[in-house]
Amino acid sequence: MIMIKENEMTIEQMIENERFLDEQQNEFTTDAVTGIMPRNYDDTLVTREIPNNYGYYNEAGEYVENGTFTITHYQYAHNPMELYRMNENQEPIRLDDYQAPYFEQAHYKGIPMELRFNPTIRTLMRTGNYRIRYRGGSKPQYGYRRSQYNTLAEYADTFAIYPK
């Protein structure tokens, strides 16, 4: 008979503990301020078939009269109006801290994603004179690999505001 001390774990307890830790690491969390929960990139891809009514030549060089193209693309699943409503009680920020140098095209840059749905940013964007560009590197933990100047909002670290 094996005696187990009080502070020692059984094998079953260790396995259960490891399972719990794995679930905690794999679970995606969302920040109450940001509101955008990063998803596994493969889960964001959607396949669509687009009808082609004019005809085209396929890969084999054969002419196809009426066919379809199949494309796979990213699908954004966050409602921006809901995110603005979630963050409307945030304290307005001063964008002076994020002004870009005078020789750059951007007006503001390096703004953290936590401030994306801030009332100040919303007021600025509602003028219709600005556009947002998201910045950030690849996120291998989500299966997302992109160049840092072509990032999706869901995986961005910061953003910049440019005039239209």
Tab-separated table of C-alpha atoms in Angstrom:
chain	number	residue	atom	x	y	z
A	1	MET	CA	0.000	0.000	0.000
A	2	ILE	CA	1.361	3.402	-1.028
A	3	MET	CA	1.109	6.186	1.531
A	4	ILE	CA	0.529	9.706	0.191
A	5	LYS	CA	1.479	12.747	2.199
A	6	GLU	CA	-1.027	15.612	2.457
A	7	ASN	CA	0.949	18.013	0.238
A	8	GLU	CA	1.678	15.451	-2.486
A	9	MET	CA	-0.614	15.048	-5.499
A	10	THR	CA	-1.824	11.788	-6.998
A	11	ILE	CA	-1.219	11.102	-10.676
A	12	GLU	CA	-4.891	11.746	-11.461
A	13	GLN	CA	-4.734	15.117	-9.677
A	14	MET	CA	-1.603	16.068	-11.619
A	15	ILE	CA	-3.257	15.157	-14.938
A	16	GLU	CA	-6.373	17.117	-14.012
A	17	ASN	CA	-4.244	20.102	-12.956
A	18	GLU	CA	-2.334	20.041	-16.263
A	19	ARG	CA	-5.616	19.847	-18.210
A	20	PHE	CA	-6.909	22.871	-16.303
A	21	LEU	CA	-3.707	24.861	-17.027
A	22	ASP	CA	-3.857	23.937	-20.732
A	23	GLU	CA	-7.466	25.119	-20.930
A	24	GLN	CA	-6.513	28.383	-19.246
A	25	GLN	CA	-3.668	28.983	-21.719
A	26	ASN	CA	-5.775	28.119	-24.775
A	27	GLU	CA	-8.733	30.195	-23.644
A	28	PHE	CA	-8.853	33.542	-25.419
A	29	THR	CA	-9.512	36.445	-23.108
A	30	THR	CA	-10.984	39.811	-23.928
A	31	ASP	CA	-10.203	43.107	-22.309
A	32	ALA	CA	-13.237	45.037	-21.035
A	33	VAL	CA	-11.851	48.210	-22.577
A	34	THR	CA	-10.794	46.846	-25.945
A	35	GLY	CA	-13.724	44.507	-26.460
A	36	ILE	CA	-12.106	42.706	-29.395
A	37	MET	CA	-11.367	39.090	-28.608
A	38	PRO	CA	-8.626	37.636	-30.841
A	39	ARG	CA	-9.745	34.376	-32.435
A	40	ASN	CA	-7.773	31.587	-34.014
A	41	TYR	CA	-7.048	32.879	-37.533
A	42	ASP	CA	-8.049	29.605	-39.194
A	43	ASP	CA	-11.484	29.925	-37.571
A	44	THR	CA	-11.958	33.408	-39.095
A	45	LEU	CA	-11.596	32.195	-42.686
A	46	VAL	CA	-14.787	31.787	-44.702
A	47	THR	CA	-15.122	30.109	-48.111
A	48	ARG	CA	-17.480	31.688	-50.650
A	49	GLU	CA	-18.459	30.862	-54.188
A	50	ILE	CA	-18.869	33.817	-56.520
A	51	PRO	CA	-20.867	33.279	-59.729
A	52	ASN	CA	-19.197	34.247	-62.983
A	53	ASN	CA	-21.769	34.956	-65.704
A	54	TYR	CA	-19.323	36.003	-68.435
A	55	GLY	CA	-17.190	32.924	-68.900
A	56	TYR	CA	-13.496	32.413	-68.293
A	57	TYR	CA	-10.589	30.070	-68.937
A	58	ASN	CA	-9.847	27.629	-66.107
A	59	GLU	CA	-6.390	26.317	-65.090
A	60	ALA	CA	-6.545	23.587	-67.771
A	61	GLY	CA	-7.046	26.230	-70.480
A	62	GLU	CA	-10.665	25.226	-71.154
A	63	TYR	CA	-13.314	27.893	-71.692
A	64	VAL	CA	-16.082	27.777	-69.066
A	65	GLU	CA	-19.353	29.546	-70.001
A	66	ASN	CA	-21.018	30.047	-66.614
A	67	GLY	CA	-18.979	28.993	-63.635
A	68	THR	CA	-18.093	30.021	-60.123
A	69	PHE	CA	-14.942	31.158	-58.362
A	70	THR	CA	-14.217	29.842	-54.906
A	71	ILE	CA	-12.388	32.217	-52.585
A	72	THR	CA	-11.386	32.014	-48.931
A	73	HIS	CA	-11.262	35.269	-47.001
A	74	TYR	CA	-11.173	36.704	-43.471
A	75	GLN	CA	-14.506	37.572	-41.843
A	76	TYR	CA	-14.620	40.329	-39.209
A	77	ALA	CA	-17.089	39.351	-36.483
A	78	HIS	CA	-17.161	42.373	-34.173
A	79	ASN	CA	-19.888	45.020	-34.135
A	80	PRO	CA	-18.171	48.441	-33.906
A	81	MET	CA	-21.295	50.204	-32.637
A	82	GLU	CA	-21.537	47.740	-29.762
A	83	LEU	CA	-17.849	48.276	-28.965
A	84	TYR	CA	-18.347	52.063	-28.936
A	85	ARG	CA	-21.312	51.631	-26.562
A	86	MET	CA	-19.234	49.391	-24.274
A	87	ASN	CA	-16.531	52.052	-24.047
A	88	GLU	CA	-18.598	55.248	-23.959
A	89	ASN	CA	-17.873	55.720	-20.248
A	90	GLN	CA	-14.098	55.773	-20.834
A	91	GLU	CA	-12.342	58.967	-19.895
A	92	PRO	CA	-11.631	60.982	-23.089
A	93	ILE	CA	-7.952	60.954	-24.043
A	94	ARG	CA	-5.690	63.723	-25.282
A	95	LEU	CA	-4.222	62.845	-28.643
A	96	ASP	CA	-1.343	65.312	-28.217
A	97	ASP	CA	0.729	62.523	-26.665
A	98	TYR	CA	0.445	60.513	-29.894
A	99	GLN	CA	1.131	63.198	-32.516
A	100	ALA	CA	3.335	62.033	-35.366
A	101	PRO	CA	6.423	64.061	-36.345
A	102	TYR	CA	5.703	66.876	-38.838
A	103	PHE	CA	7.309	65.085	-41.815
A	104	GLU	CA	5.026	62.030	-41.604
A	105	GLN	CA	1.710	61.444	-43.363
A	106	ALA	CA	-0.037	60.226	-40.194
A	107	HIS	CA	-1.508	62.792	-37.811
A	108	TYR	CA	-1.350	60.433	-34.815
A	109	LYS	CA	0.493	57.159	-34.392
A	110	GLY	CA	1.345	54.552	-31.788
A	111	ILE	CA	-2.071	54.740	-30.111
A	112	PRO	CA	-2.676	51.530	-28.083
A	113	MET	CA	-5.610	49.342	-29.128
A	114	GLU	CA	-7.141	49.804	-25.662
A	115	LEU	CA	-8.028	53.346	-26.802
A	116	ARG	CA	-9.515	52.386	-30.190
A	117	PHE	CA	-13.139	52.811	-29.077
A	118	ASN	CA	-12.520	55.859	-26.877
A	119	PRO	CA	-15.069	58.709	-27.269
A	120	THR	CA	-12.309	61.060	-28.502
A	121	ILE	CA	-11.400	58.673	-31.336
A	122	ARG	CA	-15.063	58.170	-32.201
A	123	THR	CA	-15.667	61.931	-32.423
A	124	LEU	CA	-12.631	62.302	-34.678
A	125	MET	CA	-13.694	59.422	-36.943
A	126	ARG	CA	-17.281	60.705	-37.274
A	127	THR	CA	-15.998	63.786	-39.121
A	128	GLY	CA	-15.252	61.519	-42.085
A	129	ASN	CA	-11.874	63.171	-42.689
A	130	TYR	CA	-9.687	60.427	-41.210
A	131	ARG	CA	-8.961	56.730	-41.582
A	132	ILE	CA	-7.379	54.227	-39.235
A	133	ARG	CA	-4.494	51.912	-40.039
A	134	TYR	CA	-3.756	49.069	-37.650
A	135	ARG	CA	-0.185	48.158	-36.735
A	136	GLY	CA	1.307	45.050	-35.173
A	137	GLY	CA	3.302	41.965	-35.850
A	138	SER	CA	2.331	38.352	-36.332
A	139	LYS	CA	0.521	36.500	-33.571
A	140	PRO	CA	1.717	32.880	-33.810
A	141	GLN	CA	-0.398	31.865	-30.788
A	142	TYR	CA	-3.500	32.580	-32.914
A	143	GLY	CA	-2.029	31.258	-36.174
A	144	TYR	CA	-1.892	34.803	-37.618
A	145	ARG	CA	1.135	35.749	-39.719
A	146	ARG	CA	1.262	39.080	-41.516
A	147	SER	CA	3.626	41.931	-42.158
A	148	GLN	CA	3.375	44.581	-39.455
A	149	TYR	CA	2.052	47.313	-41.754
A	150	ASN	CA	-0.857	45.190	-42.960
A	151	THR	CA	-2.518	43.997	-39.759
A	152	LEU	CA	-6.155	43.173	-39.027
A	153	ALA	CA	-7.832	45.060	-36.154
A	154	GLU	CA	-8.362	41.865	-34.228
A	155	TYR	CA	-4.606	41.197	-33.992
A	156	ALA	CA	-3.256	44.769	-33.849
A	157	ASP	CA	-1.135	46.193	-31.037
A	158	THR	CA	-1.451	49.871	-31.971
A	159	PHE	CA	-3.103	52.026	-34.620
A	160	ALA	CA	-2.427	55.250	-36.484
A	161	ILE	CA	-4.810	57.935	-37.745
A	162	TYR	CA	-4.295	59.301	-41.266
A	163	PRO	CA	-6.126	62.039	-43.165
A	164	LYS	CA	-8.256	60.823	-46.094
